[in-house]
CSV table of C-alpha atoms in Angstrom, one decimal:
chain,number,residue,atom,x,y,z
I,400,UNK,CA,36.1,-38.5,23.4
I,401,UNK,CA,33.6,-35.9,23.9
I,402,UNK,CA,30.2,-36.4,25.7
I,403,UNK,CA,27.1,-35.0,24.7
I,404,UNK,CA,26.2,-32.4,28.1
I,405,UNK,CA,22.9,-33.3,29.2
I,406,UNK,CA,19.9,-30.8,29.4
I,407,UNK,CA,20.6,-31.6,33.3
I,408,UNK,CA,24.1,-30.6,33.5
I,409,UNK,CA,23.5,-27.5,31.7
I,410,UNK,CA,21.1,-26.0,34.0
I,411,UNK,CA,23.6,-27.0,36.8
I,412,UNK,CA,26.0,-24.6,35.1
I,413,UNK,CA,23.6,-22.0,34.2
I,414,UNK,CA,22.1,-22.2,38.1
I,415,UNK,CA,25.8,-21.7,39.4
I,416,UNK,CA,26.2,-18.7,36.9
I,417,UNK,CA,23.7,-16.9,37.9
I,418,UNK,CA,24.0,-17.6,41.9
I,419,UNK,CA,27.7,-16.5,41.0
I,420,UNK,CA,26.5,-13.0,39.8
I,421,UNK,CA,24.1,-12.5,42.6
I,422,UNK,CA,26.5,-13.1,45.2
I,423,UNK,CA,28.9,-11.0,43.9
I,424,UNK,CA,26.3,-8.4,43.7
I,425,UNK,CA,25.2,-9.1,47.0
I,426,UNK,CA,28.3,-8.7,48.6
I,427,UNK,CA,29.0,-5.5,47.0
I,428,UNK,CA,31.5,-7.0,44.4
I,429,UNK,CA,30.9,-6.2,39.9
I,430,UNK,CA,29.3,-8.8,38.2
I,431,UNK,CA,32.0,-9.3,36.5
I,432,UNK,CA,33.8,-11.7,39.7
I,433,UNK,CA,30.7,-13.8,39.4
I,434,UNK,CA,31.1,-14.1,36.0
I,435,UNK,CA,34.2,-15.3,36.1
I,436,UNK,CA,33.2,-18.0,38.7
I,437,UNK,CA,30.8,-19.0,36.0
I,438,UNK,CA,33.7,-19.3,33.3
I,439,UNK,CA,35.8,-21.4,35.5
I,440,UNK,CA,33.0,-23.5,36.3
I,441,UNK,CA,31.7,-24.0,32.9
I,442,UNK,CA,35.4,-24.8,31.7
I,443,UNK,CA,36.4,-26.9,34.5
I,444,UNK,CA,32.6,-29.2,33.1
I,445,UNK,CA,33.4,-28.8,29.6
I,446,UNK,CA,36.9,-30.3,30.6
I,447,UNK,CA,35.1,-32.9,32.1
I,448,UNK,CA,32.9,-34.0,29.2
I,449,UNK,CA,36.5,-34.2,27.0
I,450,UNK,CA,37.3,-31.0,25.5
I,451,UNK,CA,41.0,-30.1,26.0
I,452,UNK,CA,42.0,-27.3,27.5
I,453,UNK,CA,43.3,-25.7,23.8
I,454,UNK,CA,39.5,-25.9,22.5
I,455,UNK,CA,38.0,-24.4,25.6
I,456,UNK,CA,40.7,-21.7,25.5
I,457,UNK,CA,39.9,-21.4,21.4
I,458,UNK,CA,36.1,-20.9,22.4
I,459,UNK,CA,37.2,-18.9,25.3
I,460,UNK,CA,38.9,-16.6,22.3
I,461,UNK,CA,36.6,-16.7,19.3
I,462,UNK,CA,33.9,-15.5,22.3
I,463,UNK,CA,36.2,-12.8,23.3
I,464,UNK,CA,36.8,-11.8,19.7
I,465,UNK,CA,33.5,-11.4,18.3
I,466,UNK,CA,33.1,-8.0,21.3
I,467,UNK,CA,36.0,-6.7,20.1
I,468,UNK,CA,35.0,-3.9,18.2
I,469,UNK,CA,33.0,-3.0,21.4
I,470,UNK,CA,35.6,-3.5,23.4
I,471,UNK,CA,37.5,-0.7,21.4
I,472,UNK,CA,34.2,1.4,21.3
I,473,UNK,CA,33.8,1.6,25.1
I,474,UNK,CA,37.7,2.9,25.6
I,475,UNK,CA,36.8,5.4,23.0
I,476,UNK,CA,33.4,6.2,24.9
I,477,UNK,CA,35.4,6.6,28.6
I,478,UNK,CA,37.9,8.9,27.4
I,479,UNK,CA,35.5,10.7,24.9
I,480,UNK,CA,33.3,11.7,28.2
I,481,UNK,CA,36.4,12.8,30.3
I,482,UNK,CA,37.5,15.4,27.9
I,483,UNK,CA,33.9,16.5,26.7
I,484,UNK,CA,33.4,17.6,30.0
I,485,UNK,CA,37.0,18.9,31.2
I,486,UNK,CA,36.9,20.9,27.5
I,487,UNK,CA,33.5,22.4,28.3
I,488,UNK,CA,31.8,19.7,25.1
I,489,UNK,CA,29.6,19.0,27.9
I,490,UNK,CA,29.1,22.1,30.5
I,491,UNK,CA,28.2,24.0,27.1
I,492,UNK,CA,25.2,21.6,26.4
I,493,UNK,CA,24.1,22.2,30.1
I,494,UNK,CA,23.9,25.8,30.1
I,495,UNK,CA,22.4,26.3,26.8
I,496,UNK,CA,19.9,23.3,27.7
I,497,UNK,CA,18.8,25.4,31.2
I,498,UNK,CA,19.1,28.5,29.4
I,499,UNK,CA,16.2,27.7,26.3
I,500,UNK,CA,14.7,24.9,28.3
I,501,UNK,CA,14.1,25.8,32.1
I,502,UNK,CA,12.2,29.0,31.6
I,503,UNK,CA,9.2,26.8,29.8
I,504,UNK,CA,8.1,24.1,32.1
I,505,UNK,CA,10.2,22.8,34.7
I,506,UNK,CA,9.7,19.2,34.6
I,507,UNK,CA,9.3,18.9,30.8
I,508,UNK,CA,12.8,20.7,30.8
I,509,UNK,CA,14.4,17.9,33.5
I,510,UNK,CA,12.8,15.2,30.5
I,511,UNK,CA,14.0,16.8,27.9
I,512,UNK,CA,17.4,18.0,29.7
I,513,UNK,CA,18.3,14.6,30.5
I,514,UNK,CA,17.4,13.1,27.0
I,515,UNK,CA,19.7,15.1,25.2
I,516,UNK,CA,22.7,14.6,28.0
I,517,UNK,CA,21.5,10.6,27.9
I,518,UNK,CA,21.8,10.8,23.8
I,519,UNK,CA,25.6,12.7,24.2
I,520,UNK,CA,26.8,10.7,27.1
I,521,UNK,CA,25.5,7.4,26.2
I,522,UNK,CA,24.8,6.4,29.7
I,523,UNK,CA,22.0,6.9,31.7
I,524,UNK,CA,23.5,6.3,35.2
I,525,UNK,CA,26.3,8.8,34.1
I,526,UNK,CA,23.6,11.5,33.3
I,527,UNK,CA,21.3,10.5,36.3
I,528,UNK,CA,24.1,11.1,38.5
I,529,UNK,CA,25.5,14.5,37.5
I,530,UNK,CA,22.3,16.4,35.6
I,531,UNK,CA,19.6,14.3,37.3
I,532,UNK,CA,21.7,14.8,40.6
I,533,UNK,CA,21.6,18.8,39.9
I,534,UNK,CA,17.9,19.3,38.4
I,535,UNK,CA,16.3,17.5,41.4
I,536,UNK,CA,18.2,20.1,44.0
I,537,UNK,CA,16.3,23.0,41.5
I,538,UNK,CA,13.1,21.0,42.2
I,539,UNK,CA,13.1,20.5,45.0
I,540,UNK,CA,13.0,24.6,45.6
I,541,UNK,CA,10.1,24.6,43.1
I,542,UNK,CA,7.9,21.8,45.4
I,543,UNK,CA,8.1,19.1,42.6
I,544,UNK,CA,6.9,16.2,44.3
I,545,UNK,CA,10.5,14.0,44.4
I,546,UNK,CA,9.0,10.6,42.7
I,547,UNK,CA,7.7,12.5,39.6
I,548,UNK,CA,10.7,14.6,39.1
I,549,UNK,CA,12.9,11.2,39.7
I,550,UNK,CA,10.8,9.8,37.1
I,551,UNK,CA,11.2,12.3,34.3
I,552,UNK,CA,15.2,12.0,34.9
I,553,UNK,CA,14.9,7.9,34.4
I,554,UNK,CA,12.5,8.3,31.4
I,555,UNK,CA,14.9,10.9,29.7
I,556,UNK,CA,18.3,9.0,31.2
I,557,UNK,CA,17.2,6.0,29.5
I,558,UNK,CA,16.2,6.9,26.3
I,559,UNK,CA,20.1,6.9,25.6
I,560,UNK,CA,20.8,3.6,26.9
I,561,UNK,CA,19.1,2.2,23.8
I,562,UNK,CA,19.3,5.0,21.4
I,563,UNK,CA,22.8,7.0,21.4
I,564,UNK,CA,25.3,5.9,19.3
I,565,UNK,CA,27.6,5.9,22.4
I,566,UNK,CA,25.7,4.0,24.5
I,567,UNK,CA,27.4,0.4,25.4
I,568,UNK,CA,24.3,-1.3,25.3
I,569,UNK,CA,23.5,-0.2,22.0
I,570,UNK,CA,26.7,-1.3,20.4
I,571,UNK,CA,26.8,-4.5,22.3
I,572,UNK,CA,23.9,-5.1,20.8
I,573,UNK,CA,24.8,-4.2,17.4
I,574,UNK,CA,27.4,-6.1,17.4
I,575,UNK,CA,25.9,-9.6,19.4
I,576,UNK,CA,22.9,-9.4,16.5
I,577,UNK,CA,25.5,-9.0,13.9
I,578,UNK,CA,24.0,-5.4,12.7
I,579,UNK,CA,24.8,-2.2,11.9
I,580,UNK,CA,24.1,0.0,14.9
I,581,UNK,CA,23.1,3.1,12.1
I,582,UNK,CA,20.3,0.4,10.8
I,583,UNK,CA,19.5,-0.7,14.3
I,584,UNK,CA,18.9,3.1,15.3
I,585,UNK,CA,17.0,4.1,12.3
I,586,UNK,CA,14.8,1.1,12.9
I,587,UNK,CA,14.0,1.7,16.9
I,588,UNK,CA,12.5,5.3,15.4
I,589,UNK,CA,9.3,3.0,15.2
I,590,UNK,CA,9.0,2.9,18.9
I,591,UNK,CA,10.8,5.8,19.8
I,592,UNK,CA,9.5,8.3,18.1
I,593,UNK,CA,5.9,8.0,19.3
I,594,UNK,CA,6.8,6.9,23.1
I,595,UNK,CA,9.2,10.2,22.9
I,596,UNK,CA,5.8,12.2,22.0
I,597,UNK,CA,3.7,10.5,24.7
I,598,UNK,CA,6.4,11.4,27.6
I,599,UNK,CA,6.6,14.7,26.2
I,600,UNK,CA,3.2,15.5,26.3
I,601,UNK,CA,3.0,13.7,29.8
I,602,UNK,CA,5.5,15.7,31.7
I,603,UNK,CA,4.2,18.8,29.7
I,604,UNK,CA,0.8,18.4,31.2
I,605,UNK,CA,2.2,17.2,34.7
I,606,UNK,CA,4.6,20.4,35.1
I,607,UNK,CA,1.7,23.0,34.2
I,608,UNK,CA,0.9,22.6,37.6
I,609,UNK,CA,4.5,23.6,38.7
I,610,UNK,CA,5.5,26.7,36.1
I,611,UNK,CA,8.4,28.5,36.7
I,612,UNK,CA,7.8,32.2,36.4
I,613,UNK,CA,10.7,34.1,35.1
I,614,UNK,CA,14.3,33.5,35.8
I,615,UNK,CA,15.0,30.7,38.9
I,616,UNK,CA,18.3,31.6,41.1
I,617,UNK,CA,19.0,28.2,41.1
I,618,UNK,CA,19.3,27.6,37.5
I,619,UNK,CA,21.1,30.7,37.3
I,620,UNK,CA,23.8,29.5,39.8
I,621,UNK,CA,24.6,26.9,38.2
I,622,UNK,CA,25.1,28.6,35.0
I,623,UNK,CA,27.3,31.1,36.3
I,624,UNK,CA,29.3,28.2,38.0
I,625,UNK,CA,29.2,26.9,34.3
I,626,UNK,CA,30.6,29.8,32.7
I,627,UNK,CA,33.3,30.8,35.4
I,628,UNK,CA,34.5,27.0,35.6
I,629,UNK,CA,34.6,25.4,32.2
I,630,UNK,CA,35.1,27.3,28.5
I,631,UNK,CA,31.1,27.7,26.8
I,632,UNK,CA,31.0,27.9,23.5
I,633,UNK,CA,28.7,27.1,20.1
I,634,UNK,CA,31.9,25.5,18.4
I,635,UNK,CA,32.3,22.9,21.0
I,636,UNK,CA,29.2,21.0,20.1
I,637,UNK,CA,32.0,20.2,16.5
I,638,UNK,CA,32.9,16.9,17.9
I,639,UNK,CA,29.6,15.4,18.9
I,640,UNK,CA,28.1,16.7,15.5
I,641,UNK,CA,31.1,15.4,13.7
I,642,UNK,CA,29.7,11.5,15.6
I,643,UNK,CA,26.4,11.7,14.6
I,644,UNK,CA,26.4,13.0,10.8
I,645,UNK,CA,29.2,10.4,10.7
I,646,UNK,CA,27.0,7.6,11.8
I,647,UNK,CA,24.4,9.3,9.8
I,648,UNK,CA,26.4,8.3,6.7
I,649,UNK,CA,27.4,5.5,7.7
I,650,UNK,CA,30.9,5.4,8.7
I,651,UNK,CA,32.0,2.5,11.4
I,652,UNK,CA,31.6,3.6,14.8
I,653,UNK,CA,35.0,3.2,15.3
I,654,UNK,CA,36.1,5.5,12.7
I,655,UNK,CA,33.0,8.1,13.5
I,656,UNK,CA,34.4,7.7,17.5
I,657,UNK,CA,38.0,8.1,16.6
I,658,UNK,CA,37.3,11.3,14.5
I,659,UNK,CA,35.3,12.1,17.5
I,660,UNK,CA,38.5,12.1,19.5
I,661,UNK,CA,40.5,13.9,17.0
I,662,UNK,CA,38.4,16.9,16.8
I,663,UNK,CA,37.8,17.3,20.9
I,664,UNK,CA,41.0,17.0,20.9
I,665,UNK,CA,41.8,19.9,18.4
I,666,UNK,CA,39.0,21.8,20.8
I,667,UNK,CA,40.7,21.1,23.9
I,668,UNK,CA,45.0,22.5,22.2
I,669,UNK,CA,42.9,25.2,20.6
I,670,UNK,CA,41.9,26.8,23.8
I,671,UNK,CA,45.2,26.4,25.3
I,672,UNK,CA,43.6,26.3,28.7
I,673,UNK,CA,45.2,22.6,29.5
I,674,UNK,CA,48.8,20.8,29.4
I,675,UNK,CA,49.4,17.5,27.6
I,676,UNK,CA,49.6,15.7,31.0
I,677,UNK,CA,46.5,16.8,32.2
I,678,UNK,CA,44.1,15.9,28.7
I,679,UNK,CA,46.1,12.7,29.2
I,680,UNK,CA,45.1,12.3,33.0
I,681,UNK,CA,41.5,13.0,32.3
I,682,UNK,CA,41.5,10.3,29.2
I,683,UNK,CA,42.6,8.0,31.7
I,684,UNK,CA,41.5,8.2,35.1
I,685,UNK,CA,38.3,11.0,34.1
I,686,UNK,CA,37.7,14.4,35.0
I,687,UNK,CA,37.1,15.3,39.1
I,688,UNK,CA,37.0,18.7,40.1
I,689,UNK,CA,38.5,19.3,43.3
I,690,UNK,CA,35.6,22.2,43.7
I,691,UNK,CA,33.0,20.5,45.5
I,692,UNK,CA,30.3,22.3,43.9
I,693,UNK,CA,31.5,21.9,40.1
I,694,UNK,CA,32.1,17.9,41.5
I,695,UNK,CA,28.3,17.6,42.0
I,696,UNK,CA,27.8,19.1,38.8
I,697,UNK,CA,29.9,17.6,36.5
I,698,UNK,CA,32.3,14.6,37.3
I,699,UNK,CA,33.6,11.1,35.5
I,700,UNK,CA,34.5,9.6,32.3
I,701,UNK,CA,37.9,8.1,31.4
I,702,UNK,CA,39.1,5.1,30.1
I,703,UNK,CA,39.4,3.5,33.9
I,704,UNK,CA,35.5,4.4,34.6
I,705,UNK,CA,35.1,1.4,31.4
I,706,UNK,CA,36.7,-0.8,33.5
I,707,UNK,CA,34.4,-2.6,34.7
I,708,UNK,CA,31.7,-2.5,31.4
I,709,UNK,CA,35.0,-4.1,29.4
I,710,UNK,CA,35.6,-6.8,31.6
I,711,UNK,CA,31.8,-8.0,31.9
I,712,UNK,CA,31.5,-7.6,28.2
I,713,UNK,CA,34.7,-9.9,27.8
I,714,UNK,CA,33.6,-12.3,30.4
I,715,UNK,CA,29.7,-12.6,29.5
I,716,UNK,CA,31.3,-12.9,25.8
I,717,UNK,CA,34.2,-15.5,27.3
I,718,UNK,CA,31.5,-17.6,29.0
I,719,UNK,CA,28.9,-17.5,25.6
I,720,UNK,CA,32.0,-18.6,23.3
I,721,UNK,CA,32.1,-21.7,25.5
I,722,UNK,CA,28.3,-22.3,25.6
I,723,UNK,CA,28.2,-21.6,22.5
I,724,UNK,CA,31.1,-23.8,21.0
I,725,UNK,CA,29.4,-26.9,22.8
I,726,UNK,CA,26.2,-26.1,21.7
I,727,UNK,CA,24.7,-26.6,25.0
I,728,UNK,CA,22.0,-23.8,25.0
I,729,UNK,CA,20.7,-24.8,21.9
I,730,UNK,CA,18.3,-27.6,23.7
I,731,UNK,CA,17.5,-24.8,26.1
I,732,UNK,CA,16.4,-22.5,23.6
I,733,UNK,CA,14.2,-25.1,21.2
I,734,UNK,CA,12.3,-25.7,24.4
I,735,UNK,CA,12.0,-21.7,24.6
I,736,UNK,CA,10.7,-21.7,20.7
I,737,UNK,CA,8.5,-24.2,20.6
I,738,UNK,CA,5.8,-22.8,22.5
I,739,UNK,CA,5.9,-19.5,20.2
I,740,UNK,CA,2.7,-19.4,17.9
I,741,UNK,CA,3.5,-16.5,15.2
I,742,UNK,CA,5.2,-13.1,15.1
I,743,UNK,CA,3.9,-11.8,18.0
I,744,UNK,CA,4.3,-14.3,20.4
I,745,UNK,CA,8.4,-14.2,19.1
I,746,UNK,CA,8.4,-10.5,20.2
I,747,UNK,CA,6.9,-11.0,23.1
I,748,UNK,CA,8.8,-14.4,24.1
I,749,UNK,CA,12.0,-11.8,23.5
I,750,UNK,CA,11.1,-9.6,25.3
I,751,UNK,CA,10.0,-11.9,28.1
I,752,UNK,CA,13.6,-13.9,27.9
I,753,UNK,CA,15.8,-10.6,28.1
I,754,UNK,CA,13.6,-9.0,30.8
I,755,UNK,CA,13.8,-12.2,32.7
I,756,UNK,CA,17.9,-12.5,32.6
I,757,UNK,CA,17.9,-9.0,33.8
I,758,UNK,CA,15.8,-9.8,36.8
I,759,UNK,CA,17.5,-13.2,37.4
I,760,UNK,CA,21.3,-12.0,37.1
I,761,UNK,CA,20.9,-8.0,37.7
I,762,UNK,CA,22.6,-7.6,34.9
I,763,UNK,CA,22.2,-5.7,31.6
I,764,UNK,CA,25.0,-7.4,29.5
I,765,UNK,CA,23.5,-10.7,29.8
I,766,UNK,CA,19.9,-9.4,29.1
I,767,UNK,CA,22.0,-8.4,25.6
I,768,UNK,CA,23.9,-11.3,24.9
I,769,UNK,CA,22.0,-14.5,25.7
I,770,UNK,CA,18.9,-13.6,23.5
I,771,UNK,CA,20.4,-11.4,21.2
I,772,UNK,CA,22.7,-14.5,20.1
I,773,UNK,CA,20.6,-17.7,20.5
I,774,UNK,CA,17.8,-16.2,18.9
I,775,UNK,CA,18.9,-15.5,15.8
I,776,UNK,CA,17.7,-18.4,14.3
I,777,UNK,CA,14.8,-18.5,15.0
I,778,UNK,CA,14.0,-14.6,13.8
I,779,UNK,CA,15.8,-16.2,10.5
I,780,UNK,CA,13.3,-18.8,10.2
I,781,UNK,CA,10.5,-16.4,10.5
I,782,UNK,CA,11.8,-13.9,7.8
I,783,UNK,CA,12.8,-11.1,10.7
I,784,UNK,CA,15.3,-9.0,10.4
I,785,UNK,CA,17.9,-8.7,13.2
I,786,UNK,CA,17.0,-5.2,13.5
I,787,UNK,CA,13.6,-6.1,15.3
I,788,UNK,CA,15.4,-8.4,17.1
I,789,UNK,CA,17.9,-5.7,18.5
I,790,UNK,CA,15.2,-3.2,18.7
I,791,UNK,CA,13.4,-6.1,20.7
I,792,UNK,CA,16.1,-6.4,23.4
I,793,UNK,CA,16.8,-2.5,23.4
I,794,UNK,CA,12.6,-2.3,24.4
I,795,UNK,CA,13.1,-4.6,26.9
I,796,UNK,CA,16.3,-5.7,28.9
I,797,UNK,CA,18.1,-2.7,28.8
I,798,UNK,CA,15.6,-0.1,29.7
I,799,UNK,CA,13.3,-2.0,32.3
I,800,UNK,CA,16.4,-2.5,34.5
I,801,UNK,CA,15.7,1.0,36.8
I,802,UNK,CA,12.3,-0.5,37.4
I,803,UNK,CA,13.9,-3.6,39.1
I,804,UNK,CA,14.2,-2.8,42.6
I,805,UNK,CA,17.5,-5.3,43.6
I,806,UNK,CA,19.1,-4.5,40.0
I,807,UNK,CA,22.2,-2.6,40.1
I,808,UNK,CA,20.6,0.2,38.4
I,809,UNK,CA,17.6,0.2,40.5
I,810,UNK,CA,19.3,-0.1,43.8
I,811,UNK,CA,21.9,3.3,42.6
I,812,UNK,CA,19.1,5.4,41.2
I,813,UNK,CA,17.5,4.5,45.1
I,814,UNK,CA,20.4,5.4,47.0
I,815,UNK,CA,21.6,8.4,44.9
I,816,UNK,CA,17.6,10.2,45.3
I,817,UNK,CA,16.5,8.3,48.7
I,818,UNK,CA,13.1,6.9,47.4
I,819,UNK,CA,12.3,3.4,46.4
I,820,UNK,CA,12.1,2.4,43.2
I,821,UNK,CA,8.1,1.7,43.8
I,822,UNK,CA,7.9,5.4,44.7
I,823,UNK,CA,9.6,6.3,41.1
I,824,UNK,CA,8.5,3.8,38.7
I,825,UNK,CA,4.4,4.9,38.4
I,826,UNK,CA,6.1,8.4,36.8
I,827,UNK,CA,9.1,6.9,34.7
I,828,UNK,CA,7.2,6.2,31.4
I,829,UNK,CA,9.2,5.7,28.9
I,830,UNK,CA,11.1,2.1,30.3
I,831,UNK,CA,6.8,1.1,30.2
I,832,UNK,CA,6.1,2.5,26.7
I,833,UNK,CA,8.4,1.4,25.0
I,834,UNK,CA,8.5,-2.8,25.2
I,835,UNK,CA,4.1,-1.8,24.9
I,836,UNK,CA,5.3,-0.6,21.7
I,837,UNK,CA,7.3,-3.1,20.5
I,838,UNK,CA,5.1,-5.8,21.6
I,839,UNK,CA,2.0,-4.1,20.0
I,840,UNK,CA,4.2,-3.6,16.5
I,841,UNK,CA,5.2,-7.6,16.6
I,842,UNK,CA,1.4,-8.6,16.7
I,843,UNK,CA,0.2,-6.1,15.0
I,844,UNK,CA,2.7,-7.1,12.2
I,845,UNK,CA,4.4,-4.1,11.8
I,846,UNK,CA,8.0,-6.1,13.0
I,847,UNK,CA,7.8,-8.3,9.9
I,848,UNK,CA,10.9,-7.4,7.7
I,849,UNK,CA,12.5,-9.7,5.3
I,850,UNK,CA,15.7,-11.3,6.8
I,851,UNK,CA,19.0,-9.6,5.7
């Protein structure tokens, strides 16, 4: 017979979770192994309270199941990125990006560089590592003070966390908020638009005082190490225009990713530059140049660098198909609820909650699933679309995670440019602006949309 798991209990399991994912963390481990402790844990109590081990393996399953169309999405995404930058997708964006950007204003270029790699890749540490990586070397030689140059390349790297249509946390949380990541995108304009102006205008101002006069030997290195390593052409930007008019009109983002893939693919024969069993290395294991200077330029991608975003995603998902299946948040969360008082405070209690789980457990998939799926109701009740709900979380706990010094992505983006995240965070706008915005919008009433 089944027992009712006490309010008690529950924070037993959710305090071993999270001390689970922090010492993995700690010890250098993915979240993903304390994760899994988590799932045992939980499964082993559940077991105890008199669910058999078929119904926690059927949770276990229906959990798993409801990711799966990210699941698929993220393969696509890691092989997509190998061969956009082995088939010069990629390199070709770079050097037309320094070429019409880089002779304006330098650190307004490194904003709006990053942006549009962010928006491509989908990633932000991917871009902070190679084009960040490569524009704060040229910076450097202009005497742009590190922390503000660090902070334009987190401002512009994380604008496609939330916003690409290949970013994972995007379609995560698409697909935990049971949207349509087109809808969710169209609706995050609200706040991205105008915090996309501000950051503009503030690196504009804040680079006067660094202008590059005519043609800098750094940028023009790297271009010529572009253009003698990797094929630069206009009709290699097909495949990435073929995603986003695609999503544009609505196709899946399965079907727009897969076409995706079928046209880089075309690219890649077409050039006739590369054998079967090299496009086929590079979609699984990525693309690393042996030349150490193209390496520090452009390197990654592949289905293996997923690895570890595909098993959190099935284990987080795994471990909320049993917590969900019990129903042993829901206590948890009606003590959340009842203190909010209106729209506003809903926003901002979001906000709070996914912000919170991403300082708590260091990690982003959590800060995605936990509110994005046990707050559904309560948006419901208040005639909110999921849409603001998903724009919530994307305002929130995906891009205030660089500004956490012990998260994972605050303690990389440390040791890849050697200053603290306290140094960077007063110049990295945008992951401030935009859960201002959202908040602001929620009281202001400007979130209110009838429920669909």
């Amino acid at each position: 017979m089944k027992k009712k798991i006490s309010i008690g209990r529950t924070y037993g399991i959710i305090f071993v979770i999270v001390f689970g994912i922090l010492l993995a963390i700690q010890l250098g481990y993915s979240a993903y192994y304390g994760l899994l402790i988590g799932l045992l844990f939980t499964s082993y109590m559940v077991y105890l309270h008199g669910y058999t081990p078929r119904e926690i393996c059927f949770m276990i399953f229906k959990g798993v199941k409801s990711a799966w169309i990210v699941l698929a999405m993220m393969a696509l995404i890691g092989i997509l990125v190998g061969l956009w930058m082995m088939g010069g997708t990629i390199p070709t964006m770079m050097y037309l990006g320094f070429q019409y950007l880089a002779n304006l204003n330098f650190l307004l270029a490194t904003f709006l560089i990053t942006s549009m790699i962010s928006m491509v890749l989908g990633t932000s540490l991917g871009t902070i590592s190679t084009v960040g990586m490569a524009l704060v070397g040229i910076g450097k030689g202009l005497d742009i003070p590190l922390p503000l140059l660090v902070g334009a390349i987190v401002s512009g790297g994380y604008l496609g966390d939330r916003t690409s249509p290949m970013s994972s946390s995007a379609n995560l949380t698409a697909v935990i908020t049971e949207t349509k990541l087109v809808d969710n995108l169209w609706h995050m304009m609200a706040t991205t638009a105008p915090v996309f102006i501000i950051c503009t205008a503030f690196y504009g101002i804040l680079g006067r005082s660094f202008l590059v006069s005519g043609p800098h030997t750094g940028l023009t290195d790297i271009q010529q190490k572009l253009m003698a390593n990797f094929p630069v052409s206009i009709v290699l930007l097909i495949p990435p225009l073929t995603i986003m008019i695609m999503a544009i009109f609505r196709f899946t983002m399965v079907k727009s990713l897969g076409m995706g893939l079928l046209t880089t693919l075309v690219c890649i024969l077409f050039q006739n530059q590369f054998t079967l069993s090299q496009v086929l290395k590079v979609s699984l294991f990525g693309f690393h140049p042996t030349n150490v200077d193209i390496s520090s330029i452009l390197s990654g991608g592949g289905l293996i660098s997923m690895k570890n975003v595909i098993l959190i995603i099935a284990a987080s998902t795994a471990l909320n198909g049993i917590l969900d299946g019990t129903h042993m948040i829901e206590p948890l969360i009606h003590q959340f609820v009842i203190k909010i008082k209106g729209i506003g405070s809903l926003i901002l209690h979001t906000a709070f909650l996914s912000f919170m789980i991403a300082v708590v457990t260091c990690n982003q998939t959590l800060a995605v699933i936990i509110p994005g799926k046990f707050l559904q109701k309560t948006y419901e009740k208040n005639q909110i679309s999921r849409s603001t709900l998903a724009r919530t979380i994307a305002d929130s706990g995906i891009v205030l995670v660089p500004l956490i010094p012990w998260n994972v992505n605050g303690v990389m983006i440390t040791a890849m440019f050697g200053i603290s995240v306290l140094q960077f965070s007063p110049y990295a706008l945008l992951p401030y602006l935009l859960p201002a915005f959202t908040i602001l919008y929620g009281y202001l009433g400007i979130s209110r949309k009838p429920w669909t």
